[in-house]
CSV table of C-alpha atoms in Angstrom, one decimal:
chain,number,residue,atom,x,y,z
A,1,MET,CA,136.7,123.7,18.8
A,2,ALA,CA,137.2,119.9,19.4
A,3,LEU,CA,133.7,119.1,19.9
A,4,ALA,CA,131.7,117.4,16.9
A,5,LEU,CA,128.3,118.5,17.2
A,6,GLY,CA,126.9,115.9,15.1
A,7,GLY,CA,127.6,112.7,16.7
A,8,LEU,CA,129.8,114.1,19.5
A,9,GLY,CA,132.1,111.2,18.4
A,10,LEU,CA,135.4,112.7,20.0
A,11,LEU,CA,133.7,113.7,23.1
A,12,GLN,CA,132.3,110.3,23.5
A,13,GLY,CA,135.8,108.8,23.1
A,14,ARG,CA,137.1,111.1,25.8
A,15,VAL,CA,134.0,110.2,28.1
A,16,ARG,CA,135.1,106.6,27.7
A,17,LEU,CA,138.6,107.3,28.7
A,18,ALA,CA,137.4,109.4,31.7
A,19,ALA,CA,135.1,106.3,32.8
A,20,ALA,CA,137.9,103.9,32.3
A,21,ALA,CA,140.1,106.0,34.4
A,22,ALA,CA,137.5,106.4,37.2
A,23,ALA,CA,136.7,102.8,37.2
A,24,THR,CA,140.3,101.8,37.6
A,25,SER,CA,140.6,104.1,40.5
A,26,SER,CA,137.7,102.9,42.3
A,27,LEU,CA,137.9,99.1,41.9
A,28,GLY,CA,136.3,97.2,44.7
A,29,ARG,CA,133.9,100.0,45.4
A,30,PRO,CA,130.1,99.2,45.0
A,31,GLY,CA,128.6,100.5,41.8
A,32,ARG,CA,126.0,100.7,41.1
A,33,ARG,CA,103.7,119.9,10.3
A,34,ALA,CA,102.9,119.6,12.4
A,35,PRO,CA,99.3,119.7,13.7
A,36,VAL,CA,96.5,117.1,13.7
A,37,GLN,CA,94.0,118.5,11.2
A,38,GLY,CA,91.3,120.5,13.0
A,39,GLY,CA,90.1,123.9,12.3
A,40,ALA,CA,91.1,126.8,14.3
A,41,ALA,CA,93.5,124.5,16.3
A,42,THR,CA,95.5,124.1,13.1
A,43,ALA,CA,96.0,127.8,12.6
A,44,ALA,CA,97.1,128.2,16.2
A,45,LEU,CA,100.0,125.7,15.9
A,46,PRO,CA,103.6,126.5,14.0
A,47,SER,CA,103.6,126.1,10.4
A,48,ALA,CA,105.5,123.5,8.7
A,49,GLY,CA,108.9,124.0,7.3
A,50,ARG,CA,111.0,121.5,5.1
A,51,SER,CA,110.0,118.0,4.8
A,52,TYR,CA,110.8,114.9,3.1
A,53,GLY,CA,109.3,111.4,3.0
A,54,SER,CA,108.0,108.6,0.8
A,55,GLU,CA,104.4,108.2,-0.5
A,56,ALA,CA,102.3,105.4,0.7
A,57,LYS,CA,98.6,105.3,-0.1
A,58,GLU,CA,99.0,109.0,-1.3
A,59,GLU,CA,100.2,110.1,1.9
A,60,GLU,CA,103.5,110.6,3.7
A,61,GLU,CA,104.0,107.9,6.2
A,62,LEU,CA,106.6,110.0,8.2
A,63,ARG,CA,106.3,113.7,7.9
A,64,VAL,CA,109.5,115.7,8.9
A,65,ARG,CA,108.9,119.4,9.8
A,66,TYR,CA,111.3,122.1,10.6
A,67,LEU,CA,109.4,124.8,12.5
A,68,ASP,CA,110.0,128.4,12.0
A,69,ASP,CA,109.6,131.9,13.7
A,70,GLU,CA,109.6,131.6,17.4
A,71,HIS,CA,109.8,127.7,17.1
A,72,LYS,CA,112.8,127.8,14.9
A,73,GLY,CA,115.2,124.9,16.0
A,74,ILE,CA,112.3,122.5,16.7
A,75,VAL,CA,111.9,119.6,14.4
A,76,VAL,CA,108.7,117.5,14.6
A,77,LEU,CA,108.6,114.0,13.4
A,78,GLY,CA,104.9,113.0,12.6
A,79,LEU,CA,103.9,109.3,12.3
A,80,ASN,CA,101.1,109.3,9.4
A,81,ARG,CA,100.0,105.7,8.8
A,82,SER,CA,96.4,106.2,9.5
A,83,HIS,CA,95.2,103.0,7.7
A,84,ALA,CA,97.6,100.9,9.9
A,85,LYS,CA,97.3,102.9,13.1
A,86,ASN,CA,100.9,104.0,12.6
A,87,ALA,CA,102.2,100.6,12.9
A,88,LEU,CA,105.9,100.2,12.3
A,89,ASN,CA,106.7,98.3,9.1
A,90,LYS,CA,109.9,98.2,7.0
A,91,ASN,CA,109.3,101.4,5.1
A,92,ILE,CA,108.5,103.6,8.2
A,93,LEU,CA,111.6,102.2,9.8
A,94,LYS,CA,113.8,103.1,6.8
A,95,MET,CA,112.4,106.6,6.8
A,96,MET,CA,112.8,107.1,10.4
A,97,SER,CA,116.4,106.0,10.3
A,98,LYS,CA,117.2,108.5,7.3
A,99,ALA,CA,115.4,111.2,9.2
A,100,VAL,CA,117.5,110.6,12.4
A,101,ASP,CA,120.6,110.3,10.4
A,102,ALA,CA,119.9,113.8,8.9
A,103,LEU,CA,119.0,115.3,12.3
A,104,LYS,CA,122.0,114.2,14.2
A,105,SER,CA,124.4,116.0,12.1
A,106,ASP,CA,122.5,119.1,11.8
A,107,LYS,CA,123.8,121.9,14.0
A,108,LYS,CA,120.5,124.0,13.6
A,109,VAL,CA,118.4,121.5,15.2
A,110,ARG,CA,117.8,122.0,19.0
A,111,THR,CA,114.8,119.6,19.9
A,112,VAL,CA,112.9,116.8,18.3
A,113,ILE,CA,109.3,116.1,19.0
A,114,PHE,CA,107.9,112.8,17.9
A,115,ARG,CA,104.3,112.7,17.6
A,116,SER,CA,101.4,111.3,15.5
A,117,GLU,CA,99.3,113.0,13.0
A,118,VAL,CA,96.7,110.4,13.2
A,119,PRO,CA,93.9,111.4,15.9
A,120,GLY,CA,93.6,108.8,18.6
A,121,ILE,CA,96.6,106.8,18.1
A,122,PHE,CA,100.3,107.2,18.8
A,123,CYS,CA,101.7,103.9,17.5
A,124,ALA,CA,100.1,100.7,17.8
A,125,GLY,CA,103.5,98.7,17.4
A,126,ALA,CA,104.8,96.5,14.8
A,127,ASP,CA,102.8,96.0,11.7
A,128,LEU,CA,101.5,92.5,12.2
A,129,LYS,CA,100.2,92.2,8.8
A,130,GLU,CA,103.3,92.8,7.2
A,131,ARG,CA,105.1,90.5,9.8
A,132,ALA,CA,102.8,87.6,9.1
A,133,LYS,CA,104.0,87.5,5.4
A,134,MET,CA,107.6,87.2,6.5
A,135,HIS,CA,109.8,84.2,6.8
A,136,SER,CA,111.1,83.5,10.3
A,137,SER,CA,114.6,84.8,9.3
A,138,GLU,CA,113.0,88.1,8.0
A,139,VAL,CA,111.1,88.6,11.5
A,140,SER,CA,114.5,88.6,13.2
A,141,SER,CA,116.0,90.9,10.9
A,142,PHE,CA,113.0,93.3,11.2
A,143,VAL,CA,113.1,93.3,15.0
A,144,SER,CA,116.9,94.0,14.7
A,145,LYS,CA,116.3,96.9,12.6
A,146,ALA,CA,113.5,98.2,14.7
A,147,ARG,CA,115.9,98.1,17.7
A,148,ALA,CA,118.7,99.8,15.9
A,149,THR,CA,116.6,102.5,14.6
A,150,ILE,CA,115.0,103.3,18.1
A,151,ASN,CA,118.6,103.2,19.6
A,152,GLU,CA,119.5,105.7,16.9
A,153,MET,CA,116.8,108.0,18.1
A,154,ALA,CA,117.7,107.4,21.8
A,155,ASN,CA,121.3,108.6,20.9
A,156,LEU,CA,120.2,111.9,19.1
A,157,PRO,CA,122.3,114.4,20.6
A,158,VAL,CA,119.6,117.0,21.2
A,159,PRO,CA,116.7,116.6,23.6
A,160,THR,CA,113.8,114.6,22.5
A,161,ILE,CA,110.1,114.7,23.2
A,162,ALA,CA,107.4,112.1,22.7
A,163,ALA,CA,103.9,113.6,22.5
A,164,ILE,CA,101.4,110.8,23.1
A,165,ASP,CA,98.0,111.9,22.2
A,166,GLY,CA,96.7,108.4,21.8
A,167,THR,CA,97.3,104.7,22.1
A,168,ALA,CA,101.0,103.7,22.2
A,169,LEU,CA,101.5,99.8,22.4
A,170,GLY,CA,104.5,97.6,21.9
A,171,GLY,CA,107.0,99.2,19.6
A,172,GLY,CA,105.1,102.3,20.0
A,173,LEU,CA,105.7,102.7,23.7
A,174,GLU,CA,109.4,101.4,23.1
A,175,LEU,CA,109.8,104.4,20.7
A,176,ALA,CA,108.4,106.9,23.2
A,177,LEU,CA,110.7,105.2,26.1
A,178,ALA,CA,113.7,106.0,23.8
A,179,CYS,CA,112.9,109.7,24.0
A,180,ASP,CA,114.1,112.0,26.9
A,181,ILE,CA,110.8,113.3,28.0
A,182,ARG,CA,107.3,111.9,27.6
A,183,VAL,CA,104.1,113.8,27.5
A,184,ALA,CA,100.6,112.2,27.3
A,185,ALA,CA,97.0,113.1,27.2
A,186,SER,CA,95.1,111.4,30.2
A,187,SER,CA,93.0,109.5,27.6
A,188,ALA,CA,96.0,107.9,26.1
A,189,LYS,CA,96.7,104.2,26.6
A,190,MET,CA,100.2,102.8,27.0
A,191,GLY,CA,101.6,99.4,27.5
A,192,LEU,CA,104.2,96.6,26.3
A,193,VAL,CA,101.6,93.9,25.3
A,194,GLU,CA,104.0,91.6,23.5
A,195,THR,CA,103.5,88.6,26.0
A,196,LYS,CA,100.0,88.3,24.8
A,197,LEU,CA,101.5,87.3,21.5
A,198,ALA,CA,103.9,84.9,23.3
A,199,ILE,CA,106.9,87.1,22.5
A,200,ILE,CA,108.8,89.7,24.5
A,201,PRO,CA,109.4,93.5,23.8
A,202,GLY,CA,112.3,93.4,21.4
A,203,ALA,CA,113.0,96.9,20.6
A,204,GLY,CA,114.4,98.1,24.1
A,205,GLY,CA,111.4,97.7,26.2
A,206,THR,CA,112.9,95.2,28.6
A,207,GLN,CA,115.8,97.4,29.2
A,208,ARG,CA,114.3,101.0,29.1
A,209,LEU,CA,111.2,100.5,31.1
A,210,PRO,CA,112.9,99.1,34.2
A,211,ARG,CA,115.3,102.1,34.0
A,212,THR,CA,112.3,104.4,33.7
A,213,ILE,CA,109.7,102.9,36.4
A,214,GLY,CA,111.9,100.5,38.3
A,215,VAL,CA,112.5,96.7,37.9
A,216,SER,CA,109.6,95.3,39.9
A,217,LEU,CA,106.9,97.5,38.4
A,218,ALA,CA,108.3,97.0,34.9
A,219,LYS,CA,108.3,93.3,35.4
A,220,GLU,CA,104.5,93.6,36.5
A,221,LEU,CA,103.5,95.5,33.6
A,222,ILE,CA,105.4,93.3,31.0
A,223,PHE,CA,104.3,90.0,32.7
A,224,SER,CA,100.6,91.1,32.6
A,225,ALA,CA,100.7,93.0,29.4
A,226,ARG,CA,98.8,95.6,31.3
A,227,VAL,CA,97.7,98.7,29.5
A,228,VAL,CA,97.5,102.0,31.5
A,229,ASP,CA,96.2,105.5,30.9
A,230,GLY,CA,97.9,108.9,31.2
A,231,GLU,CA,97.0,109.5,34.7
A,232,GLU,CA,98.4,106.2,35.9
A,233,ALA,CA,101.3,106.5,33.7
A,234,LYS,CA,102.2,109.8,35.4
A,235,SER,CA,101.8,108.3,38.8
A,236,ILE,CA,104.2,105.5,38.0
A,237,GLY,CA,106.8,107.7,36.4
A,238,LEU,CA,106.1,106.4,32.9
A,239,ILE,CA,105.7,109.9,31.7
A,240,SER,CA,106.7,113.4,32.9
A,241,HIS,CA,103.5,115.4,32.2
A,242,VAL,CA,99.8,114.5,31.7
A,243,VAL,CA,97.3,116.9,30.2
A,244,GLU,CA,93.5,116.8,29.5
A,245,GLN,CA,92.9,116.0,25.9
A,246,ASN,CA,91.4,118.8,23.8
A,247,GLU,CA,88.9,118.8,20.9
A,248,ALA,CA,91.6,119.0,18.2
A,249,GLY,CA,93.1,115.8,19.9
A,250,ASP,CA,96.7,117.4,20.1
A,251,ALA,CA,97.0,118.3,23.8
A,252,ALA,CA,100.1,116.3,24.4
A,253,TYR,CA,101.8,117.8,21.2
A,254,ARG,CA,100.8,121.4,22.5
A,255,ARG,CA,102.6,120.7,25.9
A,256,ALA,CA,105.5,119.1,24.2
A,257,LEU,CA,106.0,122.2,21.9
A,258,ALA,CA,105.9,124.5,24.9
A,259,LEU,CA,108.6,122.3,26.6
A,260,ALA,CA,110.7,122.4,23.6
A,261,LYS,CA,110.2,126.3,23.4
A,262,GLU,CA,111.7,126.4,26.8
A,263,PHE,CA,115.0,124.6,25.5
A,264,LEU,CA,115.4,127.0,22.8
A,265,PRO,CA,117.1,129.9,24.7
A,266,GLN,CA,119.8,127.6,26.2
A,267,GLY,CA,123.4,127.1,24.9
A,268,PRO,CA,123.2,124.4,22.1
A,269,VAL,CA,126.6,123.0,22.9
A,270,ALA,CA,125.8,122.8,26.8
A,271,MET,CA,122.4,121.1,26.0
A,272,ARG,CA,124.1,118.4,23.8
A,273,VAL,CA,126.9,117.8,26.3
A,274,ALA,CA,124.5,117.8,29.2
A,275,LYS,CA,122.6,115.1,27.5
A,276,LEU,CA,125.7,113.0,26.8
A,277,ALA,CA,126.8,113.4,30.4
A,278,ILE,CA,123.5,112.3,31.8
A,279,ASN,CA,123.0,109.3,29.5
A,280,GLN,CA,126.6,108.1,29.9
A,281,GLY,CA,126.6,108.8,33.7
A,282,MET,CA,123.4,106.8,34.3
A,283,GLU,CA,125.0,103.5,33.3
A,284,VAL,CA,127.9,103.6,35.7
A,285,ASP,CA,128.7,104.3,39.4
A,286,LEU,CA,128.8,107.7,40.8
A,287,VAL,CA,132.7,108.0,40.8
A,288,THR,CA,132.7,107.1,37.1
A,289,GLY,CA,129.8,109.3,36.5
A,290,LEU,CA,131.5,112.3,38.1
A,291,ALA,CA,134.7,111.6,35.8
A,292,ILE,CA,132.4,111.8,32.9
A,293,GLU,CA,130.6,115.1,34.0
A,294,GLU,CA,134.3,116.5,34.2
A,295,ALA,CA,135.2,115.3,30.7
A,296,CYS,CA,131.9,116.8,29.5
A,297,TYR,CA,132.1,120.1,31.3
A,298,ALA,CA,135.6,120.6,30.0
A,299,GLN,CA,134.2,120.7,26.4
A,300,THR,CA,132.0,123.7,27.3
A,301,ILE,CA,134.8,126.0,28.6
A,302,PRO,CA,136.5,126.9,25.1
A,303,THR,CA,133.2,127.5,23.2
A,304,LYS,CA,132.1,130.9,21.9
A,305,ASP,CA,128.7,130.1,23.3
A,306,ARG,CA,130.2,130.3,26.8
A,307,ILE,CA,131.8,133.5,26.1
A,308,GLU,CA,128.5,135.0,24.7
A,309,GLY,CA,126.7,133.6,27.8
A,310,LEU,CA,129.0,135.5,30.3
A,311,LEU,CA,128.9,138.6,28.0
A,312,ALA,CA,125.1,138.6,27.8
A,313,PHE,CA,124.9,138.2,31.6
A,314,LYS,CA,127.2,141.0,32.1
A,315,GLU,CA,125.4,143.4,29.8
A,316,LYS,CA,122.0,142.2,31.1
A,317,ARG,CA,120.5,140.9,27.8
A,318,PRO,CA,119.3,137.6,26.3
A,319,PRO,CA,122.4,135.6,24.9
A,320,ARG,CA,122.7,134.9,21.2
A,321,TYR,CA,124.0,131.6,20.9
A,322,LYS,CA,125.2,130.0,17.7
A,323,GLY,CA,126.0,126.6,18.7
A,324,GLU,CA,129.9,126.9,18.6
């Protein structure tokens, strides 16, 4: 099979060729661990699998958990810098980049959930205490690293879900915007507040927010540095689902886990190719997008998964996909 499930490099090359061909033919056309600690609630959530991370103040700043049993295939990335409200520093960006690099080439990974293991906070943005100690040249390098790391997350070949159970500001919201789906508690607070500090969002916010909620409204929120709650975020399309917070403080994570579980029975190759087709197609005109879809669809035809899917349908049983 020609498709490389890790980075989908070969298919991406074919998609670019398809896009170029379509663009040429349409010249002149308008384009266009999981749980938060908390008694019985902890026991009800899936157990942790493998994990890795560095120690900081006797705790892992990023916890990577491969879930088991009925949730096998779901990986949870948990921010865990309680002393800094999960603010993004050099170390956590390094850990995130390392984790994403491992995940993108792991064929057993089906969905990734980004969450916080610190009650009441998703991510407060960049670590301003660390930044205050940086030389101006270091600040530019740090922002570039943050942008690159979040881009790596956005380009993961599997579905990604941000579970926002608390405050997500600045870089924290930019991290969530890089995910395919966002779920938030109604009490969660979200906003790109950088203009208050006389800077602008620098890790994708000025590009992803307009693509998510529309240009005019995105400008309004960025210009005003306004913070919205989960209900308003849902009403403007910033998030896909809003849930009432529970006593354990992990309602958004639970909803994200339920969504991820819905994805597990589907064909792994199809899921990855569908994400690529959508992401690439949204950046081009319709004619080019249809050419991209055609190139992506062609990659599902020779797979063993497709044969298994048709056989399972014929035999009236659940398919047993192997991701090939």
